[in-house]
Amino acid sequence: MTNEHDYLRKARTLFEMAESVAGTPAADTYNERAMALCAKFGIDQAEARRRADAPEQAPIVSEVIRLQGKYIPLQADLLHAIGTALHCATIYSAFGKCVMVYGTADHILRVQLLFGSLTTQMLIGAANSVPEPPFDHHQVRAYRRSWIIGFIRTIQARLTQVEEAAVAGSPGTSLMLRDDGDRATETLRRENKGSIVSSKTVGARDGRGEHHGAQAGARADIGNTAVRGRPALGR
């Protein structure tokens, strides 16, 4: 039987290949193959937990994800969106330019793989997006930030819908995943008591940019990361 970590190692390799040709049909092919491996990992983990004679709660662990490059706060927003959809909780440190992700080990691994792929797609898409002329530097900046916001919102909605559809016929699995998310949030709050502050993305916004980013998010390849292996949403 293939070791579960073999799936993840192969998936990471495919994601790296996709990033090297981002925005091309070849990248879509690599992404789809990587997502299939990621889904296989998630399915195996969930099924093993459900089949256990005396199932125990999977422990909540944490992982620090370092952010780099442009749009650091918006990258943190993307990571939060993915984590929320995949039953994790996140807290962002602007000082350290990092995000702490709380969740079960299998959920965090799925979050990491998706974040790496979608961040690349998001940053390349934003860099290639400009408003209709005439425009100046400030308008381009606002447009691209808005594009990213629209992209993130759509990605979270798609991932959430995929997860919900995957467990529609299995109330037990649905309750288990909901419990995973609740325990992740409780652990985050307990370990960061007094240091959690509300935040929101600031800066000028452009409605057209946000709309175009949402369209790109709807087209982005999220593959099949659901725990039960149902087909992902169409593009």
C-alpha atoms as a PDB file:
ATOM      1  CA  MET A   1       0.000   0.000   0.000  1.00  0.00           C
ATOM      2  CA  THR A   2       1.320   3.423  -0.875  1.00  0.00           C
ATOM      3  CA  ASN A   3       2.399   5.406   2.165  1.00  0.00           C
ATOM      4  CA  GLU A   4       0.107   8.381   2.698  1.00  0.00           C
ATOM      5  CA  HIS A   5       3.038  10.775   2.659  1.00  0.00           C
ATOM      6  CA  ASP A   6       3.987   9.565  -0.818  1.00  0.00           C
ATOM      7  CA  TYR A   7       0.772  11.175  -2.036  1.00  0.00           C
ATOM      8  CA  LEU A   8       1.782  14.500  -0.504  1.00  0.00           C
ATOM      9  CA  ARG A   9       5.342  14.384  -1.813  1.00  0.00           C
ATOM     10  CA  LYS A  10       4.119  13.677  -5.344  1.00  0.00           C
ATOM     11  CA  ALA A  11       1.476  16.399  -5.021  1.00  0.00           C
ATOM     12  CA  ARG A  12       4.072  18.976  -3.975  1.00  0.00           C
ATOM     13  CA  THR A  13       6.240  18.053  -6.953  1.00  0.00           C
ATOM     14  CA  LEU A  14       3.297  18.512  -9.308  1.00  0.00           C
ATOM     15  CA  PHE A  15       2.410  21.862  -7.733  1.00  0.00           C
ATOM     16  CA  GLU A  16       5.991  23.053  -8.268  1.00  0.00           C
ATOM     17  CA  MET A  17       5.769  22.019 -11.911  1.00  0.00           C
ATOM     18  CA  ALA A  18       2.455  23.887 -12.223  1.00  0.00           C
ATOM     19  CA  GLU A  19       3.947  27.037 -10.719  1.00  0.00           C
ATOM     20  CA  SER A  20       6.770  26.988 -13.273  1.00  0.00           C
ATOM     21  CA  VAL A  21       4.226  27.192 -16.108  1.00  0.00           C
ATOM     22  CA  ALA A  22       1.472  29.115 -14.288  1.00  0.00           C
ATOM     23  CA  GLY A  23      -1.340  30.378 -16.491  1.00  0.00           C
ATOM     24  CA  THR A  24      -0.919  27.698 -19.156  1.00  0.00           C
ATOM     25  CA  PRO A  25      -2.969  24.565 -19.968  1.00  0.00           C
ATOM     26  CA  ALA A  26      -0.041  22.472 -18.721  1.00  0.00           C
ATOM     27  CA  ALA A  27      -0.388  24.090 -15.299  1.00  0.00           C
ATOM     28  CA  ASP A  28      -4.045  23.064 -15.167  1.00  0.00           C
ATOM     29  CA  THR A  29      -3.066  19.465 -15.895  1.00  0.00           C
ATOM     30  CA  TYR A  30      -0.423  19.434 -13.166  1.00  0.00           C
ATOM     31  CA  ASN A  31      -2.840  21.046 -10.716  1.00  0.00           C
ATOM     32  CA  GLU A  32      -5.561  18.500 -11.396  1.00  0.00           C
ATOM     33  CA  ARG A  33      -3.177  15.589 -10.871  1.00  0.00           C
ATOM     34  CA  ALA A  34      -1.838  17.136  -7.660  1.00  0.00           C
ATOM     35  CA  MET A  35      -5.320  17.808  -6.340  1.00  0.00           C
ATOM     36  CA  ALA A  36      -6.316  14.212  -6.997  1.00  0.00           C
ATOM     37  CA  LEU A  37      -3.419  13.053  -4.823  1.00  0.00           C
ATOM     38  CA  CYS A  38      -4.341  15.577  -2.150  1.00  0.00           C
ATOM     39  CA  ALA A  39      -7.916  14.338  -2.213  1.00  0.00           C
ATOM     40  CA  LYS A  40      -6.732  10.740  -1.888  1.00  0.00           C
ATOM     41  CA  PHE A  41      -4.855  11.697   1.256  1.00  0.00           C
ATOM     42  CA  GLY A  42      -7.916  13.425   2.719  1.00  0.00           C
ATOM     43  CA  ILE A  43     -10.200  10.518   1.846  1.00  0.00           C
ATOM     44  CA  ASP A  44      -7.903   7.962   3.469  1.00  0.00           C
ATOM     45  CA  GLN A  45      -7.649  10.002   6.657  1.00  0.00           C
ATOM     46  CA  ALA A  46     -11.382  10.616   6.967  1.00  0.00           C
ATOM     47  CA  GLU A  47     -12.347   7.034   6.191  1.00  0.00           C
ATOM     48  CA  ALA A  48      -9.851   5.678   8.708  1.00  0.00           C
ATOM     49  CA  ARG A  49     -11.348   7.875  11.405  1.00  0.00           C
ATOM     50  CA  ARG A  50     -14.906   6.875  10.520  1.00  0.00           C
ATOM     51  CA  ARG A  51     -14.133   3.151  10.415  1.00  0.00           C
ATOM     52  CA  ALA A  52     -12.465   3.092  13.834  1.00  0.00           C
ATOM     53  CA  ASP A  53     -14.327   0.864  16.308  1.00  0.00           C
ATOM     54  CA  ALA A  54     -13.829   3.447  19.037  1.00  0.00           C
ATOM     55  CA  PRO A  55     -13.112   6.649  17.109  1.00  0.00           C
ATOM     56  CA  GLU A  56     -11.184   9.302  18.986  1.00  0.00           C
ATOM     57  CA  GLN A  57     -11.006  12.966  18.159  1.00  0.00           C
ATOM     58  CA  ALA A  58      -8.006  13.735  16.000  1.00  0.00           C
ATOM     59  CA  PRO A  59      -5.755  16.088  17.983  1.00  0.00           C
ATOM     60  CA  ILE A  60      -5.636  19.760  17.062  1.00  0.00           C
ATOM     61  CA  VAL A  61      -2.141  20.844  16.112  1.00  0.00           C
ATOM     62  CA  SER A  62      -0.684  24.093  14.790  1.00  0.00           C
ATOM     63  CA  GLU A  63       1.615  25.049  11.954  1.00  0.00           C
ATOM     64  CA  VAL A  64       3.309  28.360  11.135  1.00  0.00           C
ATOM     65  CA  ILE A  65       3.155  29.380   7.477  1.00  0.00           C
ATOM     66  CA  ARG A  66       5.573  32.135   6.464  1.00  0.00           C
ATOM     67  CA  LEU A  67       4.424  34.674   3.902  1.00  0.00           C
ATOM     68  CA  GLN A  68       6.643  36.376   1.351  1.00  0.00           C
ATOM     69  CA  GLY A  69       6.377  38.496  -1.746  1.00  0.00           C
ATOM     70  CA  LYS A  70       3.707  41.068  -2.517  1.00  0.00           C
ATOM     71  CA  TYR A  71       0.330  41.637  -0.868  1.00  0.00           C
ATOM     72  CA  ILE A  72       1.266  39.933   2.422  1.00  0.00           C
ATOM     73  CA  PRO A  73      -1.967  40.881   4.285  1.00  0.00           C
ATOM     74  CA  LEU A  74      -4.036  39.676   1.337  1.00  0.00           C
ATOM     75  CA  GLN A  75      -2.078  36.436   1.220  1.00  0.00           C
ATOM     76  CA  ALA A  76      -3.038  36.022   4.881  1.00  0.00           C
ATOM     77  CA  ASP A  77      -6.667  36.625   3.885  1.00  0.00           C
ATOM     78  CA  LEU A  78      -6.407  33.875   1.256  1.00  0.00           C
ATOM     79  CA  LEU A  79      -4.924  31.485   3.803  1.00  0.00           C
ATOM     80  CA  HIS A  80      -7.719  32.316   6.250  1.00  0.00           C
ATOM     81  CA  ALA A  81     -10.334  31.684   3.555  1.00  0.00           C
ATOM     82  CA  ILE A  82      -8.856  28.295   2.649  1.00  0.00           C
ATOM     83  CA  GLY A  83      -8.419  27.334   6.290  1.00  0.00           C
ATOM     84  CA  THR A  84     -11.980  28.258   7.200  1.00  0.00           C
ATOM     85  CA  ALA A  85     -13.359  26.213   4.312  1.00  0.00           C
ATOM     86  CA  LEU A  86     -11.215  23.215   5.309  1.00  0.00           C
ATOM     87  CA  HIS A  87     -12.123  23.171   9.015  1.00  0.00           C
ATOM     88  CA  CYS A  88      -9.089  25.045  10.363  1.00  0.00           C
ATOM     89  CA  ALA A  89      -8.591  28.349  12.204  1.00  0.00           C
ATOM     90  CA  THR A  90      -5.900  30.953  11.509  1.00  0.00           C
ATOM     91  CA  ILE A  91      -4.301  33.940  13.194  1.00  0.00           C
ATOM     92  CA  TYR A  92      -2.081  36.420  11.325  1.00  0.00           C
ATOM     93  CA  SER A  93       1.028  38.115  12.705  1.00  0.00           C
ATOM     94  CA  ALA A  94       1.758  41.263  10.717  1.00  0.00           C
ATOM     95  CA  PHE A  95       5.034  41.713  12.625  1.00  0.00           C
ATOM     96  CA  GLY A  96       6.276  38.239  11.801  1.00  0.00           C
ATOM     97  CA  LYS A  97       4.681  38.081   8.337  1.00  0.00           C
ATOM     98  CA  CYS A  98       3.301  34.666   9.144  1.00  0.00           C
ATOM     99  CA  VAL A  99       0.048  32.852   9.840  1.00  0.00           C
ATOM    100  CA  MET A 100      -0.501  30.239  12.545  1.00  0.00           C
ATOM    101  CA  VAL A 101      -2.906  27.559  11.327  1.00  0.00           C
ATOM    102  CA  TYR A 102      -4.778  25.364  13.823  1.00  0.00           C
ATOM    103  CA  GLY A 103      -6.507  22.154  12.814  1.00  0.00           C
ATOM    104  CA  THR A 104      -6.104  18.411  12.527  1.00  0.00           C
ATOM    105  CA  ALA A 105      -2.926  17.334  10.771  1.00  0.00           C
ATOM    106  CA  ASP A 106      -4.735  16.100   7.659  1.00  0.00           C
ATOM    107  CA  HIS A 107      -6.722  19.321   7.255  1.00  0.00           C
ATOM    108  CA  ILE A 108      -3.592  21.456   7.688  1.00  0.00           C
ATOM    109  CA  LEU A 109      -1.761  19.464   5.030  1.00  0.00           C
ATOM    110  CA  ARG A 110      -4.607  20.069   2.585  1.00  0.00           C
ATOM    111  CA  VAL A 111      -4.563  23.782   3.455  1.00  0.00           C
ATOM    112  CA  GLN A 112      -0.821  24.007   2.828  1.00  0.00           C
ATOM    113  CA  LEU A 113      -1.022  22.359  -0.566  1.00  0.00           C
ATOM    114  CA  LEU A 114      -3.963  24.480  -1.712  1.00  0.00           C
ATOM    115  CA  PHE A 115      -2.438  27.706  -0.408  1.00  0.00           C
ATOM    116  CA  GLY A 116       0.801  27.156  -2.292  1.00  0.00           C
ATOM    117  CA  SER A 117      -0.988  26.613  -5.583  1.00  0.00           C
ATOM    118  CA  LEU A 118      -3.669  29.286  -5.236  1.00  0.00           C
ATOM    119  CA  THR A 119      -1.231  31.954  -4.029  1.00  0.00           C
ATOM    120  CA  THR A 120       0.767  31.568  -7.221  1.00  0.00           C
ATOM    121  CA  GLN A 121      -2.382  31.768  -9.358  1.00  0.00           C
ATOM    122  CA  MET A 122      -3.596  34.784  -7.396  1.00  0.00           C
ATOM    123  CA  LEU A 123      -0.369  36.791  -7.604  1.00  0.00           C
ATOM    124  CA  ILE A 124       0.155  36.091 -11.297  1.00  0.00           C
ATOM    125  CA  GLY A 125      -3.461  36.961 -12.053  1.00  0.00           C
ATOM    126  CA  ALA A 126      -3.245  40.224 -10.121  1.00  0.00           C
ATOM    127  CA  ALA A 127       0.025  41.217 -11.791  1.00  0.00           C
ATOM    128  CA  ASN A 128      -1.552  40.713 -15.213  1.00  0.00           C
ATOM    129  CA  SER A 129      -4.687  42.716 -14.359  1.00  0.00           C
ATOM    130  CA  VAL A 130      -5.044  46.413 -15.136  1.00  0.00           C
ATOM    131  CA  PRO A 131      -8.108  48.667 -15.304  1.00  0.00           C
ATOM    132  CA  GLU A 132      -9.379  50.073 -18.547  1.00  0.00           C
ATOM    133  CA  PRO A 133      -7.412  53.144 -19.680  1.00  0.00           C
ATOM    134  CA  PRO A 134      -6.888  55.875 -18.856  1.00  0.00           C
ATOM    135  CA  PHE A 135      -5.435  54.995 -15.458  1.00  0.00           C
ATOM    136  CA  ASP A 136      -2.617  56.005 -13.127  1.00  0.00           C
ATOM    137  CA  HIS A 137      -0.462  54.162 -10.614  1.00  0.00           C
ATOM    138  CA  HIS A 138      -2.942  54.560  -7.758  1.00  0.00           C
ATOM    139  CA  GLN A 139      -5.810  53.237  -9.858  1.00  0.00           C
ATOM    140  CA  VAL A 140      -3.790  50.174 -10.870  1.00  0.00           C
ATOM    141  CA  ARG A 141      -2.944  49.472  -7.242  1.00  0.00           C
ATOM    142  CA  ALA A 142      -6.574  49.765  -6.134  1.00  0.00           C
ATOM    143  CA  TYR A 143      -7.731  47.636  -9.048  1.00  0.00           C
ATOM    144  CA  ARG A 144      -5.293  44.834  -8.286  1.00  0.00           C
ATOM    145  CA  ARG A 145      -6.100  44.805  -4.569  1.00  0.00           C
ATOM    146  CA  SER A 146      -9.783  44.627  -5.416  1.00  0.00           C
ATOM    147  CA  TRP A 147      -9.100  41.862  -7.927  1.00  0.00           C
ATOM    148  CA  ILE A 148      -7.444  39.819  -5.178  1.00  0.00           C
ATOM    149  CA  ILE A 149     -10.332  40.433  -2.761  1.00  0.00           C
ATOM    150  CA  GLY A 150     -12.820  39.175  -5.334  1.00  0.00           C
ATOM    151  CA  PHE A 151     -10.621  36.158  -6.063  1.00  0.00           C
ATOM    152  CA  ILE A 152     -10.384  35.211  -2.377  1.00  0.00           C
ATOM    153  CA  ARG A 153     -14.112  35.512  -1.743  1.00  0.00           C
ATOM    154  CA  THR A 154     -14.945  33.270  -4.662  1.00  0.00           C
ATOM    155  CA  ILE A 155     -12.322  30.672  -3.717  1.00  0.00           C
ATOM    156  CA  GLN A 156     -13.725  30.418  -0.186  1.00  0.00           C
ATOM    157  CA  ALA A 157     -17.274  30.048  -1.485  1.00  0.00           C
ATOM    158  CA  ARG A 158     -16.251  27.321  -3.936  1.00  0.00           C
ATOM    159  CA  LEU A 159     -14.246  25.343  -1.397  1.00  0.00           C
ATOM    160  CA  THR A 160     -17.025  25.568   1.176  1.00  0.00           C
ATOM    161  CA  GLN A 161     -19.577  24.335  -1.344  1.00  0.00           C
ATOM    162  CA  VAL A 162     -17.336  21.433  -2.390  1.00  0.00           C
ATOM    163  CA  GLU A 163     -16.867  20.336   1.228  1.00  0.00           C
ATOM    164  CA  GLU A 164     -20.592  20.560   1.978  1.00  0.00           C
ATOM    165  CA  ALA A 165     -21.525  18.616  -1.146  1.00  0.00           C
ATOM    166  CA  ALA A 166     -18.974  15.931  -0.332  1.00  0.00           C
ATOM    167  CA  VAL A 167     -20.597  15.064   3.004  1.00  0.00           C
ATOM    168  CA  ALA A 168     -24.226  15.686   2.008  1.00  0.00           C
ATOM    169  CA  GLY A 169     -25.121  12.008   2.365  1.00  0.00           C
ATOM    170  CA  SER A 170     -23.062  11.352   5.485  1.00  0.00           C
ATOM    171  CA  PRO A 171     -24.303  13.191   8.612  1.00  0.00           C
ATOM    172  CA  GLY A 172     -21.666  11.462  10.734  1.00  0.00           C
ATOM    173  CA  THR A 173     -18.783  12.770   8.648  1.00  0.00           C
ATOM    174  CA  SER A 174     -20.364  16.218   8.486  1.00  0.00           C
ATOM    175  CA  LEU A 175     -20.596  16.383  12.276  1.00  0.00           C
ATOM    176  CA  MET A 176     -17.020  15.152  12.608  1.00  0.00           C
ATOM    177  CA  LEU A 177     -15.718  17.884  10.304  1.00  0.00           C
ATOM    178  CA  ARG A 178     -17.769  20.555  12.047  1.00  0.00           C
ATOM    179  CA  ASP A 179     -16.296  19.392  15.346  1.00  0.00           C
ATOM    180  CA  ASP A 180     -12.802  19.607  13.846  1.00  0.00           C
ATOM    181  CA  GLY A 181     -13.402  23.241  12.925  1.00  0.00           C
ATOM    182  CA  ASP A 182     -14.931  24.121  16.300  1.00  0.00           C
ATOM    183  CA  ARG A 183     -12.037  22.566  18.195  1.00  0.00           C
ATOM    184  CA  ALA A 184      -9.514  24.359  15.986  1.00  0.00           C
ATOM    185  CA  THR A 185     -11.171  27.694  16.767  1.00  0.00           C
ATOM    186  CA  GLU A 186     -11.343  26.939  20.487  1.00  0.00           C
ATOM    187  CA  THR A 187      -7.654  26.004  20.562  1.00  0.00           C
ATOM    188  CA  LEU A 188      -6.647  29.165  18.708  1.00  0.00           C
ATOM    189  CA  ARG A 189      -8.587  31.334  21.147  1.00  0.00           C
ATOM    190  CA  ARG A 190      -7.234  29.529  24.194  1.00  0.00           C
ATOM    191  CA  GLU A 191      -3.599  29.734  23.099  1.00  0.00           C
ATOM    192  CA  ASN A 192      -3.812  33.342  21.888  1.00  0.00           C
ATOM    193  CA  LYS A 193      -6.024  34.824  24.583  1.00  0.00           C
ATOM    194  CA  GLY A 194      -5.525  38.566  24.807  1.00  0.00           C
ATOM    195  CA  SER A 195      -3.608  38.817  21.529  1.00  0.00           C
ATOM    196  CA  ILE A 196      -6.480  38.459  19.059  1.00  0.00           C
ATOM    197  CA  VAL A 197      -7.638  41.685  17.456  1.00  0.00           C
ATOM    198  CA  SER A 198     -10.116  42.240  14.677  1.00  0.00           C
ATOM    199  CA  SER A 199      -8.706  43.332  11.366  1.00  0.00           C
ATOM    200  CA  LYS A 200      -9.785  44.015   7.828  1.00  0.00           C
ATOM    201  CA  THR A 201      -8.146  44.793   4.556  1.00  0.00           C
ATOM    202  CA  VAL A 202      -7.814  48.530   4.034  1.00  0.00           C
ATOM    203  CA  GLY A 203      -7.066  50.629   1.015  1.00  0.00           C
ATOM    204  CA  ALA A 204      -8.824  51.945  -2.052  1.00  0.00           C
ATOM    205  CA  ARG A 205     -11.182  49.542  -3.807  1.00  0.00           C
ATOM    206  CA  ASP A 206     -12.291  49.172  -7.413  1.00  0.00           C
ATOM    207  CA  GLY A 207     -15.599  47.433  -8.092  1.00  0.00           C
ATOM    208  CA  ARG A 208     -14.560  46.309 -11.561  1.00  0.00           C
ATOM    209  CA  GLY A 209     -11.347  44.815 -10.228  1.00  0.00           C
ATOM    210  CA  GLU A 210     -13.212  42.922  -7.525  1.00  0.00           C
ATOM    211  CA  HIS A 211     -15.672  41.585 -10.098  1.00  0.00           C
ATOM    212  CA  HIS A 212     -12.897  40.443 -12.424  1.00  0.00           C
ATOM    213  CA  GLY A 213     -11.046  38.835  -9.515  1.00  0.00           C
ATOM    214  CA  ALA A 214     -14.198  36.954  -8.566  1.00  0.00           C
ATOM    215  CA  GLN A 215     -14.464  35.687 -12.139  1.00  0.00           C
ATOM    216  CA  ALA A 216     -10.863  34.479 -11.971  1.00  0.00           C
ATOM    217  CA  GLY A 217     -11.574  32.783  -8.658  1.00  0.00           C
ATOM    218  CA  ALA A 218     -14.464  30.953 -10.288  1.00  0.00           C
ATOM    219  CA  ARG A 219     -12.118  29.702 -13.011  1.00  0.00           C
ATOM    220  CA  ALA A 220      -9.213  28.816 -10.710  1.00  0.00           C
ATOM    221  CA  ASP A 221      -8.456  25.119 -10.455  1.00  0.00           C
ATOM    222  CA  ILE A 222      -9.233  23.979  -6.917  1.00  0.00           C
ATOM    223  CA  GLY A 223      -9.189  20.357  -7.997  1.00  0.00           C
ATOM    224  CA  ASN A 224     -10.811  17.817  -5.702  1.00  0.00           C
ATOM    225  CA  THR A 225      -9.754  18.350  -2.095  1.00  0.00           C
ATOM    226  CA  ALA A 226     -12.995  17.271  -0.466  1.00  0.00           C
ATOM    227  CA  VAL A 227     -12.787  14.528   2.117  1.00  0.00           C
ATOM    228  CA  ARG A 228     -15.207  12.217   0.297  1.00  0.00           C
ATOM    229  CA  GLY A 229     -13.835  12.674  -3.208  1.00  0.00           C
ATOM    230  CA  ARG A 230     -16.891  14.149  -4.945  1.00  0.00           C
ATOM    231  CA  PRO A 231     -16.201  16.126  -8.146  1.00  0.00           C
ATOM    232  CA  ALA A 232     -15.122  19.734  -7.676  1.00  0.00           C
ATOM    233  CA  LEU A 233     -17.266  22.557  -8.968  1.00  0.00           C
ATOM    234  CA  GLY A 234     -17.073  23.304 -12.651  1.00  0.00           C
ATOM    235  CA  ARG A 235     -15.144  26.271 -13.863  1.00  0.00           C
END
